[in-house]
Short mmCIF file of N, CA and C in Angstrom, two decimals:
data_model
loop_
_atom_site.label_atom_id
_atom_site.label_comp_id
_atom_site.label_asym_id
_atom_site.label_seq_id
_atom_site.Cartn_x
_atom_site.Cartn_y
_atom_site.Cartn_z
N UNK A 1 -36.07 40.56 83.07
CA UNK A 1 -36.53 39.66 84.13
C UNK A 1 -36.85 38.27 83.59
N UNK A 2 -37.64 38.22 82.51
CA UNK A 2 -38.02 36.93 81.92
C UNK A 2 -36.78 36.18 81.43
N UNK A 3 -35.83 36.95 80.89
CA UNK A 3 -34.59 36.37 80.39
C UNK A 3 -33.80 35.71 81.53
N UNK A 4 -33.71 36.40 82.66
CA UNK A 4 -33.01 35.85 83.83
C UNK A 4 -33.73 34.60 84.33
N UNK A 5 -35.04 34.67 84.38
CA UNK A 5 -35.87 33.54 84.83
C UNK A 5 -35.61 32.32 83.94
N UNK A 6 -35.56 32.55 82.64
CA UNK A 6 -35.32 31.48 81.68
C UNK A 6 -33.89 30.93 81.81
N UNK A 7 -32.93 31.84 82.04
CA UNK A 7 -31.54 31.41 82.20
C UNK A 7 -31.38 30.56 83.46
N UNK A 8 -32.11 30.91 84.50
CA UNK A 8 -32.08 30.10 85.73
C UNK A 8 -32.56 28.68 85.43
N UNK A 9 -33.67 28.58 84.68
CA UNK A 9 -34.19 27.26 84.30
C UNK A 9 -33.17 26.47 83.50
N UNK A 10 -32.62 27.11 82.47
CA UNK A 10 -31.67 26.43 81.57
C UNK A 10 -30.41 25.97 82.31
N UNK A 11 -29.84 26.87 83.11
CA UNK A 11 -28.62 26.52 83.84
C UNK A 11 -28.89 25.46 84.91
N UNK A 12 -30.04 25.56 85.56
CA UNK A 12 -30.42 24.54 86.57
C UNK A 12 -30.51 23.18 85.92
N UNK A 13 -31.20 23.12 84.79
CA UNK A 13 -31.36 21.83 84.11
C UNK A 13 -30.01 21.30 83.64
N UNK A 14 -29.15 22.19 83.14
CA UNK A 14 -27.81 21.75 82.71
C UNK A 14 -27.08 21.12 83.90
N UNK A 15 -27.09 21.79 85.03
CA UNK A 15 -26.41 21.26 86.23
C UNK A 15 -27.06 19.96 86.71
N UNK A 16 -28.40 19.92 86.74
CA UNK A 16 -29.10 18.70 87.17
C UNK A 16 -28.74 17.53 86.27
N UNK A 17 -28.61 17.79 84.96
CA UNK A 17 -28.35 16.71 84.00
C UNK A 17 -26.90 16.22 84.07
N UNK A 18 -26.02 17.06 84.61
CA UNK A 18 -24.61 16.68 84.73
C UNK A 18 -24.29 16.07 86.09
N UNK A 19 -24.90 16.60 87.16
CA UNK A 19 -24.54 16.19 88.52
C UNK A 19 -25.64 15.45 89.27
N UNK A 20 -26.87 15.58 88.78
CA UNK A 20 -28.01 15.06 89.52
C UNK A 20 -28.66 16.17 90.33
N UNK A 21 -29.95 16.05 90.54
CA UNK A 21 -30.74 17.09 91.22
C UNK A 21 -30.22 17.37 92.63
N UNK A 22 -30.04 16.30 93.41
CA UNK A 22 -29.67 16.46 94.82
C UNK A 22 -28.29 17.09 95.00
N UNK A 23 -27.40 16.86 94.05
CA UNK A 23 -26.01 17.33 94.18
C UNK A 23 -25.84 18.82 93.87
N UNK A 24 -26.88 19.45 93.36
CA UNK A 24 -26.78 20.86 92.95
C UNK A 24 -27.43 21.78 93.99
N UNK A 25 -26.69 22.82 94.39
CA UNK A 25 -27.23 23.78 95.37
C UNK A 25 -27.76 25.02 94.66
N UNK A 26 -28.58 25.77 95.36
CA UNK A 26 -29.11 27.03 94.83
C UNK A 26 -27.96 28.00 94.56
N UNK A 27 -26.96 28.02 95.45
CA UNK A 27 -25.80 28.90 95.28
C UNK A 27 -25.06 28.56 93.98
N UNK A 28 -24.95 27.28 93.69
CA UNK A 28 -24.28 26.82 92.47
C UNK A 28 -25.04 27.27 91.22
N UNK A 29 -26.36 27.19 91.30
CA UNK A 29 -27.21 27.64 90.18
C UNK A 29 -27.01 29.14 89.97
N UNK A 30 -27.05 29.90 91.06
CA UNK A 30 -26.89 31.36 90.99
C UNK A 30 -25.55 31.72 90.35
N UNK A 31 -24.48 31.03 90.76
CA UNK A 31 -23.15 31.28 90.19
C UNK A 31 -23.13 31.00 88.70
N UNK A 32 -23.75 29.89 88.29
CA UNK A 32 -23.79 29.51 86.87
C UNK A 32 -24.54 30.56 86.04
N UNK A 33 -25.57 31.15 86.64
CA UNK A 33 -26.37 32.18 85.94
C UNK A 33 -25.66 33.53 85.97
N UNK A 34 -24.76 33.70 86.97
CA UNK A 34 -24.04 34.97 87.09
C UNK A 34 -24.76 35.98 87.97
N UNK A 35 -25.55 35.45 88.92
CA UNK A 35 -26.25 36.32 89.88
C UNK A 35 -25.96 35.82 91.30
N UNK A 36 -26.32 36.60 92.29
CA UNK A 36 -26.15 36.17 93.68
C UNK A 36 -27.38 35.37 94.11
N UNK A 37 -27.16 34.43 95.03
CA UNK A 37 -28.26 33.56 95.48
C UNK A 37 -29.51 34.32 95.90
N UNK A 38 -29.39 35.43 96.68
CA UNK A 38 -30.62 36.17 97.05
C UNK A 38 -31.41 36.67 95.84
N UNK A 39 -30.69 37.02 94.76
CA UNK A 39 -31.37 37.48 93.54
C UNK A 39 -32.17 36.35 92.90
N UNK A 40 -31.66 35.14 93.02
CA UNK A 40 -32.36 33.98 92.45
C UNK A 40 -33.73 33.81 93.11
N UNK A 41 -33.79 34.10 94.41
CA UNK A 41 -35.06 33.93 95.14
C UNK A 41 -36.12 34.95 94.74
N UNK A 42 -35.73 35.98 93.99
CA UNK A 42 -36.72 36.92 93.45
C UNK A 42 -37.52 36.26 92.33
N UNK A 43 -36.91 35.25 91.71
CA UNK A 43 -37.54 34.57 90.57
C UNK A 43 -38.18 33.24 90.96
N UNK A 44 -37.53 32.51 91.86
CA UNK A 44 -38.03 31.20 92.30
C UNK A 44 -37.89 31.08 93.81
N UNK A 45 -38.88 30.46 94.44
CA UNK A 45 -38.90 30.34 95.91
C UNK A 45 -37.83 29.38 96.43
N UNK A 46 -37.52 28.34 95.61
CA UNK A 46 -36.62 27.29 96.08
C UNK A 46 -36.12 26.48 94.88
N UNK A 47 -35.22 25.55 95.17
CA UNK A 47 -34.75 24.65 94.12
C UNK A 47 -35.91 23.81 93.61
N UNK A 48 -36.79 23.44 94.51
CA UNK A 48 -37.97 22.65 94.12
C UNK A 48 -38.87 23.45 93.18
N UNK A 49 -39.00 24.73 93.43
CA UNK A 49 -39.80 25.61 92.58
C UNK A 49 -39.20 25.66 91.17
N UNK A 50 -37.87 25.70 91.09
CA UNK A 50 -37.18 25.67 89.79
C UNK A 50 -37.50 24.35 89.09
N UNK A 51 -37.38 23.25 89.84
CA UNK A 51 -37.65 21.93 89.27
C UNK A 51 -39.10 21.83 88.76
N UNK A 52 -40.05 22.33 89.55
CA UNK A 52 -41.46 22.31 89.14
C UNK A 52 -41.68 23.12 87.87
N UNK A 53 -40.95 24.22 87.73
CA UNK A 53 -41.05 25.04 86.51
C UNK A 53 -40.47 24.31 85.30
N UNK A 54 -39.39 23.56 85.53
CA UNK A 54 -38.82 22.73 84.45
C UNK A 54 -39.84 21.69 84.02
N UNK A 55 -40.48 21.05 85.01
CA UNK A 55 -41.51 20.04 84.73
C UNK A 55 -42.66 20.62 83.93
N UNK A 56 -43.11 21.81 84.33
CA UNK A 56 -44.22 22.48 83.65
C UNK A 56 -43.84 22.77 82.20
N UNK A 57 -42.65 23.29 82.01
CA UNK A 57 -42.17 23.61 80.66
C UNK A 57 -42.09 22.33 79.80
N UNK A 58 -41.61 21.25 80.41
CA UNK A 58 -41.47 19.98 79.69
C UNK A 58 -42.84 19.42 79.33
N UNK A 59 -43.78 19.51 80.25
CA UNK A 59 -45.14 19.03 80.02
C UNK A 59 -45.81 19.80 78.89
N UNK A 60 -45.63 21.12 78.89
CA UNK A 60 -46.20 21.95 77.81
C UNK A 60 -45.56 21.61 76.47
N UNK A 61 -44.23 21.43 76.47
CA UNK A 61 -43.51 21.10 75.24
C UNK A 61 -44.00 19.76 74.70
N UNK A 62 -44.23 18.81 75.61
CA UNK A 62 -44.68 17.47 75.23
C UNK A 62 -46.08 17.53 74.61
N UNK A 63 -46.95 18.31 75.21
CA UNK A 63 -48.32 18.46 74.72
C UNK A 63 -48.33 19.17 73.36
N UNK A 64 -47.54 20.25 73.23
CA UNK A 64 -47.44 20.97 71.96
C UNK A 64 -46.87 20.08 70.87
N UNK A 65 -45.89 19.27 71.26
CA UNK A 65 -45.25 18.36 70.32
C UNK A 65 -46.27 17.37 69.76
N UNK A 66 -47.10 16.81 70.64
CA UNK A 66 -48.14 15.86 70.21
C UNK A 66 -49.15 16.55 69.29
N UNK A 67 -49.54 17.78 69.63
CA UNK A 67 -50.50 18.54 68.80
C UNK A 67 -49.93 18.81 67.42
N UNK A 68 -48.68 19.28 67.37
CA UNK A 68 -48.04 19.61 66.09
C UNK A 68 -47.91 18.39 65.19
N UNK A 69 -47.75 17.23 65.80
CA UNK A 69 -47.56 16.01 65.02
C UNK A 69 -48.85 15.22 64.83
N UNK A 70 -49.97 15.85 65.19
CA UNK A 70 -51.27 15.24 64.96
C UNK A 70 -51.41 13.88 65.63
N UNK A 71 -50.78 13.73 66.80
CA UNK A 71 -50.90 12.48 67.55
C UNK A 71 -51.73 12.77 68.80
N UNK A 72 -52.66 11.88 69.13
CA UNK A 72 -53.46 12.11 70.34
C UNK A 72 -52.59 12.04 71.59
N UNK A 73 -52.73 13.03 72.47
CA UNK A 73 -51.91 13.03 73.68
C UNK A 73 -52.69 12.58 74.91
N UNK A 74 -53.91 12.10 74.69
CA UNK A 74 -54.71 11.53 75.78
C UNK A 74 -55.33 10.24 75.26
N UNK A 75 -55.95 9.47 76.14
CA UNK A 75 -56.58 8.21 75.72
C UNK A 75 -57.62 8.45 74.64
N UNK A 76 -57.68 7.55 73.69
CA UNK A 76 -58.67 7.66 72.62
C UNK A 76 -58.10 8.38 71.41
N UNK A 77 -58.78 8.27 70.30
CA UNK A 77 -58.36 8.96 69.09
C UNK A 77 -57.30 8.23 68.29
N UNK A 78 -56.90 7.04 68.72
CA UNK A 78 -55.82 6.33 68.04
C UNK A 78 -56.20 5.87 66.64
N UNK A 79 -57.51 5.61 66.43
CA UNK A 79 -57.96 5.14 65.11
C UNK A 79 -57.57 6.14 64.02
N UNK A 80 -57.55 7.41 64.40
CA UNK A 80 -57.26 8.46 63.41
C UNK A 80 -55.79 8.50 63.02
N UNK A 81 -54.97 7.84 63.81
CA UNK A 81 -53.53 7.92 63.55
C UNK A 81 -53.17 7.04 62.36
N UNK A 82 -52.66 7.66 61.33
CA UNK A 82 -52.26 6.91 60.15
C UNK A 82 -50.79 6.50 60.28
N UNK A 83 -50.43 5.50 59.48
CA UNK A 83 -49.07 4.97 59.54
C UNK A 83 -48.03 6.07 59.30
N UNK A 84 -48.30 6.95 58.36
CA UNK A 84 -47.34 8.02 58.05
C UNK A 84 -47.17 8.99 59.22
N UNK A 85 -48.25 9.17 60.00
CA UNK A 85 -48.14 10.03 61.18
C UNK A 85 -47.19 9.42 62.19
N UNK A 86 -47.23 8.09 62.30
CA UNK A 86 -46.33 7.40 63.23
C UNK A 86 -44.88 7.64 62.80
N UNK A 87 -44.65 7.56 61.48
CA UNK A 87 -43.29 7.76 60.96
C UNK A 87 -42.76 9.15 61.34
N UNK A 88 -43.49 10.19 60.96
CA UNK A 88 -43.00 11.55 61.19
C UNK A 88 -42.94 11.87 62.68
N UNK A 89 -43.95 11.42 63.43
CA UNK A 89 -43.98 11.66 64.87
C UNK A 89 -42.77 11.02 65.55
N UNK A 90 -42.45 9.79 65.17
CA UNK A 90 -41.36 9.05 65.83
C UNK A 90 -40.00 9.64 65.51
N UNK A 91 -39.80 10.04 64.27
CA UNK A 91 -38.53 10.68 63.89
C UNK A 91 -38.38 11.99 64.66
N UNK A 92 -39.46 12.77 64.69
CA UNK A 92 -39.42 14.05 65.41
C UNK A 92 -39.23 13.84 66.92
N UNK A 93 -39.86 12.78 67.45
CA UNK A 93 -39.74 12.50 68.88
C UNK A 93 -38.29 12.14 69.23
N UNK A 94 -37.66 11.32 68.39
CA UNK A 94 -36.27 10.95 68.65
C UNK A 94 -35.38 12.19 68.66
N UNK A 95 -35.60 13.07 67.68
CA UNK A 95 -34.82 14.31 67.61
C UNK A 95 -35.13 15.23 68.80
N UNK A 96 -36.37 15.23 69.21
CA UNK A 96 -36.81 16.03 70.36
C UNK A 96 -36.02 15.65 71.61
N UNK A 97 -35.85 14.35 71.86
CA UNK A 97 -35.17 13.87 73.06
C UNK A 97 -33.65 13.84 72.92
N UNK A 98 -33.14 14.12 71.72
CA UNK A 98 -31.68 14.09 71.53
C UNK A 98 -31.13 15.46 71.12
N UNK A 99 -31.74 16.09 70.12
CA UNK A 99 -31.20 17.34 69.55
C UNK A 99 -31.67 18.59 70.27
N UNK A 100 -32.89 18.55 70.81
CA UNK A 100 -33.39 19.72 71.54
C UNK A 100 -32.68 19.76 72.90
N UNK A 101 -31.91 20.81 73.12
CA UNK A 101 -31.05 20.88 74.30
C UNK A 101 -31.82 20.73 75.62
N UNK A 102 -32.93 21.43 75.75
CA UNK A 102 -33.72 21.39 76.98
C UNK A 102 -34.25 19.97 77.24
N UNK A 103 -34.86 19.37 76.20
CA UNK A 103 -35.44 18.03 76.34
C UNK A 103 -34.37 16.98 76.58
N UNK A 104 -33.24 17.10 75.87
CA UNK A 104 -32.15 16.12 76.03
C UNK A 104 -31.58 16.18 77.45
N UNK A 105 -31.44 17.38 77.97
CA UNK A 105 -30.94 17.53 79.35
C UNK A 105 -31.95 16.99 80.36
N UNK A 106 -33.21 17.22 80.10
CA UNK A 106 -34.27 16.69 80.97
C UNK A 106 -34.20 15.16 80.99
N UNK A 107 -34.06 14.56 79.81
CA UNK A 107 -33.96 13.10 79.70
C UNK A 107 -32.74 12.59 80.46
N UNK A 108 -31.60 13.25 80.29
CA UNK A 108 -30.37 12.82 80.97
C UNK A 108 -30.49 12.97 82.49
N UNK A 109 -31.15 14.05 82.93
CA UNK A 109 -31.36 14.24 84.37
C UNK A 109 -32.20 13.08 84.93
N UNK A 110 -33.28 12.73 84.23
CA UNK A 110 -34.13 11.63 84.69
C UNK A 110 -33.36 10.32 84.71
N UNK A 111 -32.53 10.11 83.69
CA UNK A 111 -31.69 8.91 83.60
C UNK A 111 -30.78 8.79 84.82
N UNK A 112 -30.21 9.91 85.19
CA UNK A 112 -29.27 9.98 86.30
C UNK A 112 -29.96 9.75 87.64
N UNK A 113 -31.15 10.29 87.79
CA UNK A 113 -31.83 10.35 89.08
C UNK A 113 -32.81 9.20 89.34
N UNK A 114 -33.17 8.45 88.31
CA UNK A 114 -34.30 7.52 88.46
C UNK A 114 -34.09 6.41 89.49
N UNK A 115 -32.84 6.06 89.77
CA UNK A 115 -32.60 5.00 90.75
C UNK A 115 -32.55 5.53 92.18
N UNK A 116 -32.46 6.85 92.32
CA UNK A 116 -32.36 7.45 93.66
C UNK A 116 -33.66 8.09 94.11
N UNK A 117 -34.49 8.45 93.14
CA UNK A 117 -35.64 9.30 93.45
C UNK A 117 -36.90 8.73 92.80
N UNK A 118 -37.88 8.28 93.60
CA UNK A 118 -39.09 7.66 93.04
C UNK A 118 -39.86 8.59 92.09
N UNK A 119 -39.88 9.88 92.39
CA UNK A 119 -40.58 10.83 91.51
C UNK A 119 -39.91 10.88 90.13
N UNK A 120 -38.58 10.92 90.13
CA UNK A 120 -37.83 10.95 88.86
C UNK A 120 -38.01 9.63 88.12
N UNK A 121 -38.07 8.53 88.87
CA UNK A 121 -38.28 7.21 88.25
C UNK A 121 -39.62 7.18 87.52
N UNK A 122 -40.63 7.75 88.16
CA UNK A 122 -41.97 7.81 87.56
C UNK A 122 -41.98 8.68 86.30
N UNK A 123 -41.30 9.82 86.36
CA UNK A 123 -41.20 10.71 85.20
C UNK A 123 -40.45 10.03 84.06
N UNK A 124 -39.37 9.33 84.41
CA UNK A 124 -38.58 8.61 83.40
C UNK A 124 -39.46 7.57 82.71
N UNK A 125 -40.20 6.85 83.53
CA UNK A 125 -41.10 5.82 83.01
C UNK A 125 -42.12 6.44 82.05
N UNK A 126 -42.75 7.52 82.47
CA UNK A 126 -43.80 8.15 81.66
C UNK A 126 -43.28 8.76 80.36
N UNK A 127 -42.13 9.42 80.44
CA UNK A 127 -41.59 10.13 79.27
C UNK A 127 -40.74 9.24 78.36
N UNK A 128 -39.94 8.33 78.95
CA UNK A 128 -38.89 7.67 78.18
C UNK A 128 -39.05 6.16 78.03
N UNK A 129 -39.48 5.46 79.05
CA UNK A 129 -39.49 3.99 78.95
C UNK A 129 -40.87 3.42 78.66
N UNK A 130 -41.61 3.01 79.68
CA UNK A 130 -42.87 2.32 79.41
C UNK A 130 -43.98 3.23 78.90
N UNK A 131 -43.91 4.54 79.17
CA UNK A 131 -44.92 5.47 78.64
C UNK A 131 -45.02 5.42 77.12
N UNK A 132 -43.91 5.69 76.41
CA UNK A 132 -43.95 5.61 74.94
C UNK A 132 -44.29 4.20 74.43
N UNK A 133 -43.82 3.17 75.15
CA UNK A 133 -44.12 1.79 74.75
C UNK A 133 -45.63 1.53 74.84
N UNK A 134 -46.23 1.90 75.98
CA UNK A 134 -47.68 1.72 76.16
C UNK A 134 -48.47 2.54 75.14
N UNK A 135 -47.97 3.73 74.86
CA UNK A 135 -48.61 4.59 73.86
C UNK A 135 -48.65 3.89 72.50
N UNK A 136 -47.51 3.30 72.10
CA UNK A 136 -47.45 2.61 70.80
C UNK A 136 -48.33 1.35 70.80
N UNK A 137 -48.42 0.67 71.93
CA UNK A 137 -49.33 -0.48 72.02
C UNK A 137 -50.75 -0.02 71.73
N UNK A 138 -51.16 1.08 72.36
CA UNK A 138 -52.51 1.63 72.15
C UNK A 138 -52.72 2.04 70.69
N UNK A 139 -51.68 2.64 70.09
CA UNK A 139 -51.78 3.04 68.68
C UNK A 139 -52.01 1.82 67.80
N UNK A 140 -51.24 0.76 68.02
CA UNK A 140 -51.38 -0.45 67.19
C UNK A 140 -52.71 -1.17 67.44
N UNK A 141 -53.18 -1.17 68.69
CA UNK A 141 -54.51 -1.73 68.98
C UNK A 141 -55.56 -0.91 68.24
N UNK A 142 -55.39 0.41 68.23
CA UNK A 142 -56.30 1.30 67.50
C UNK A 142 -56.28 1.06 66.00
N UNK A 143 -55.20 0.44 65.51
CA UNK A 143 -55.10 0.10 64.09
C UNK A 143 -55.58 -1.33 63.84
N UNK A 144 -56.31 -1.87 64.83
CA UNK A 144 -56.95 -3.19 64.74
C UNK A 144 -56.01 -4.39 64.85
N UNK A 145 -54.86 -4.21 65.47
CA UNK A 145 -54.02 -5.36 65.80
C UNK A 145 -54.51 -5.93 67.12
N UNK A 146 -54.34 -7.25 67.30
CA UNK A 146 -54.70 -7.85 68.59
C UNK A 146 -53.74 -7.29 69.64
N UNK A 147 -54.12 -7.40 70.90
CA UNK A 147 -53.28 -6.86 71.98
C UNK A 147 -51.90 -7.51 71.96
N UNK A 148 -51.88 -8.83 71.75
CA UNK A 148 -50.60 -9.55 71.69
C UNK A 148 -49.71 -9.04 70.56
N UNK A 149 -50.30 -8.92 69.37
CA UNK A 149 -49.54 -8.42 68.21
C UNK A 149 -49.10 -6.98 68.43
N UNK A 150 -49.99 -6.18 69.00
CA UNK A 150 -49.67 -4.77 69.26
C UNK A 150 -48.49 -4.65 70.22
N UNK A 151 -48.45 -5.51 71.24
CA UNK A 151 -47.34 -5.48 72.20
C UNK A 151 -46.02 -5.83 71.51
N UNK A 152 -46.06 -6.86 70.66
CA UNK A 152 -44.84 -7.27 69.94
C UNK A 152 -44.38 -6.18 68.97
N UNK A 153 -45.33 -5.61 68.25
CA UNK A 153 -45.00 -4.54 67.30
C UNK A 153 -44.39 -3.34 68.03
N UNK A 154 -45.02 -2.95 69.13
CA UNK A 154 -44.55 -1.78 69.89
C UNK A 154 -43.13 -2.02 70.42
N UNK A 155 -42.90 -3.23 70.90
CA UNK A 155 -41.57 -3.58 71.42
C UNK A 155 -40.52 -3.57 70.31
N UNK A 156 -40.86 -4.18 69.18
CA UNK A 156 -39.94 -4.21 68.03
C UNK A 156 -39.64 -2.80 67.53
N UNK A 157 -40.64 -1.95 67.62
CA UNK A 157 -40.50 -0.58 67.12
C UNK A 157 -39.71 0.30 68.10
N UNK A 158 -40.10 0.26 69.38
CA UNK A 158 -39.55 1.24 70.33
C UNK A 158 -38.23 0.83 70.98
N UNK A 159 -37.99 -0.47 71.15
CA UNK A 159 -36.76 -0.90 71.83
C UNK A 159 -35.48 -0.35 71.18
N UNK A 160 -35.34 -0.40 69.84
CA UNK A 160 -34.13 0.18 69.24
C UNK A 160 -34.01 1.69 69.49
N UNK A 161 -35.13 2.39 69.48
CA UNK A 161 -35.09 3.84 69.73
C UNK A 161 -34.63 4.12 71.16
N UNK A 162 -35.16 3.34 72.09
CA UNK A 162 -34.80 3.49 73.50
C UNK A 162 -33.30 3.27 73.69
N UNK A 163 -32.77 2.23 73.04
CA UNK A 163 -31.34 1.94 73.11
C UNK A 163 -30.53 3.08 72.48
N UNK A 164 -31.01 3.60 71.37
CA UNK A 164 -30.27 4.63 70.64
C UNK A 164 -30.17 5.96 71.41
N UNK A 165 -31.07 6.20 72.38
CA UNK A 165 -30.92 7.39 73.22
C UNK A 165 -29.58 7.34 73.96
N UNK A 166 -29.28 6.18 74.53
CA UNK A 166 -28.02 6.00 75.27
C UNK A 166 -26.84 6.04 74.32
N UNK A 167 -26.96 5.36 73.18
CA UNK A 167 -25.88 5.35 72.19
C UNK A 167 -25.60 6.78 71.73
N UNK A 168 -26.65 7.55 71.52
CA UNK A 168 -26.51 8.96 71.11
C UNK A 168 -25.69 9.74 72.13
N UNK A 169 -26.03 9.58 73.41
CA UNK A 169 -25.33 10.31 74.47
C UNK A 169 -23.84 9.98 74.51
N UNK A 170 -23.51 8.72 74.18
CA UNK A 170 -22.12 8.25 74.27
C UNK A 170 -21.33 8.49 72.98
N UNK A 171 -22.02 8.76 71.89
CA UNK A 171 -21.38 8.80 70.57
C UNK A 171 -20.67 10.12 70.28
N UNK A 172 -19.56 10.01 69.56
CA UNK A 172 -18.86 11.19 69.05
C UNK A 172 -19.59 11.71 67.81
N UNK A 173 -20.15 10.76 67.03
CA UNK A 173 -20.82 11.13 65.79
C UNK A 173 -22.34 11.06 65.98
N UNK A 174 -22.89 12.11 66.53
CA UNK A 174 -24.31 12.14 66.88
C UNK A 174 -25.22 12.11 65.65
N UNK A 175 -24.77 12.74 64.57
CA UNK A 175 -25.56 12.77 63.33
C UNK A 175 -25.78 11.35 62.81
N UNK A 176 -24.77 10.51 62.96
CA UNK A 176 -24.87 9.12 62.50
C UNK A 176 -25.96 8.37 63.29
N UNK A 177 -26.08 8.65 64.56
CA UNK A 177 -27.09 7.99 65.40
C UNK A 177 -28.49 8.46 65.00
N UNK A 178 -28.62 9.75 64.69
CA UNK A 178 -29.91 10.28 64.20
C UNK A 178 -30.30 9.53 62.93
N UNK A 179 -29.35 9.38 62.01
CA UNK A 179 -29.63 8.69 60.74
C UNK A 179 -29.99 7.22 60.98
N UNK A 180 -29.32 6.60 61.94
CA UNK A 180 -29.60 5.21 62.29
C UNK A 180 -31.03 5.07 62.82
N UNK A 181 -31.43 6.00 63.67
CA UNK A 181 -32.80 5.99 64.22
C UNK A 181 -33.81 6.21 63.10
N UNK A 182 -33.53 7.15 62.21
CA UNK A 182 -34.44 7.42 61.08
C UNK A 182 -34.57 6.19 60.19
N UNK A 183 -33.45 5.53 59.95
CA UNK A 183 -33.46 4.33 59.09
C UNK A 183 -34.31 3.22 59.73
N UNK A 184 -34.12 3.03 61.03
CA UNK A 184 -34.92 2.03 61.74
C UNK A 184 -36.42 2.35 61.63
N UNK A 185 -36.77 3.59 61.89
CA UNK A 185 -38.18 4.01 61.85
C UNK A 185 -38.74 3.84 60.44
N UNK A 186 -38.00 4.30 59.44
CA UNK A 186 -38.46 4.17 58.04
C UNK A 186 -38.64 2.72 57.62
N UNK A 187 -37.67 1.86 57.96
CA UNK A 187 -37.78 0.44 57.61
C UNK A 187 -38.98 -0.20 58.29
N UNK A 188 -39.17 0.11 59.56
CA UNK A 188 -40.28 -0.46 60.31
C UNK A 188 -41.62 -0.05 59.71
N UNK A 189 -41.77 1.24 59.44
CA UNK A 189 -43.03 1.76 58.89
C UNK A 189 -43.28 1.23 57.48
N UNK A 190 -42.22 1.14 56.66
CA UNK A 190 -42.37 0.59 55.31
C UNK A 190 -42.85 -0.86 55.36
N UNK A 191 -42.27 -1.65 56.27
CA UNK A 191 -42.70 -3.05 56.44
C UNK A 191 -44.14 -3.12 56.92
N UNK A 192 -44.50 -2.24 57.83
CA UNK A 192 -45.87 -2.20 58.36
C UNK A 192 -46.86 -1.86 57.25
N UNK A 193 -46.50 -0.92 56.39
CA UNK A 193 -47.37 -0.53 55.27
C UNK A 193 -47.57 -1.69 54.30
N UNK A 194 -46.48 -2.41 54.02
CA UNK A 194 -46.57 -3.57 53.11
C UNK A 194 -47.52 -4.62 53.66
N UNK A 195 -47.40 -4.89 54.96
CA UNK A 195 -48.24 -5.91 55.59
C UNK A 195 -49.70 -5.50 55.64
N UNK A 196 -49.96 -4.20 55.74
CA UNK A 196 -51.35 -3.75 55.90
C UNK A 196 -52.06 -3.53 54.57
N UNK A 197 -51.36 -3.72 53.47
CA UNK A 197 -52.01 -3.52 52.16
C UNK A 197 -52.77 -4.76 51.73
#
């Protein structure tokens, strides 16, 4: 039962990330999973229920990810964040949104839907665009940079990563894009360490 429930989530997200949420029917999801539509309703009440479960799973993954990387996932606590934590967290975050199949599909679904659906636009903002940027601004302010400097640093740091998500999706050589992102992060953090000594 749990396996079928999980397969429904995975196949739904795959379809949503390829066609968009609105374009996918419950019958199509059931076919992709290899069950009949009435059987799907034993696990989820509706397509919206499936989507809410995807959101819940993504939110939990995001929170666990922050905990594992010793980064504060709520306001406050930024002072404790050391430069090296930013390095490892950022490399892992880039891989999370590109290499992890569930997270990458979630990101692509939001990318596809954000111009049509205000809720998806808000999720995209929080997870992919201004959310991470604002987070980095707070981190740099917590490291005693002025707000102006923190904004510039955050932009210089995150803008290439944001661009590389799209480049990754379009690239034949995905490993090369991962290395490019790692190189950018390493260079940025090394320069930051030099300046702060």
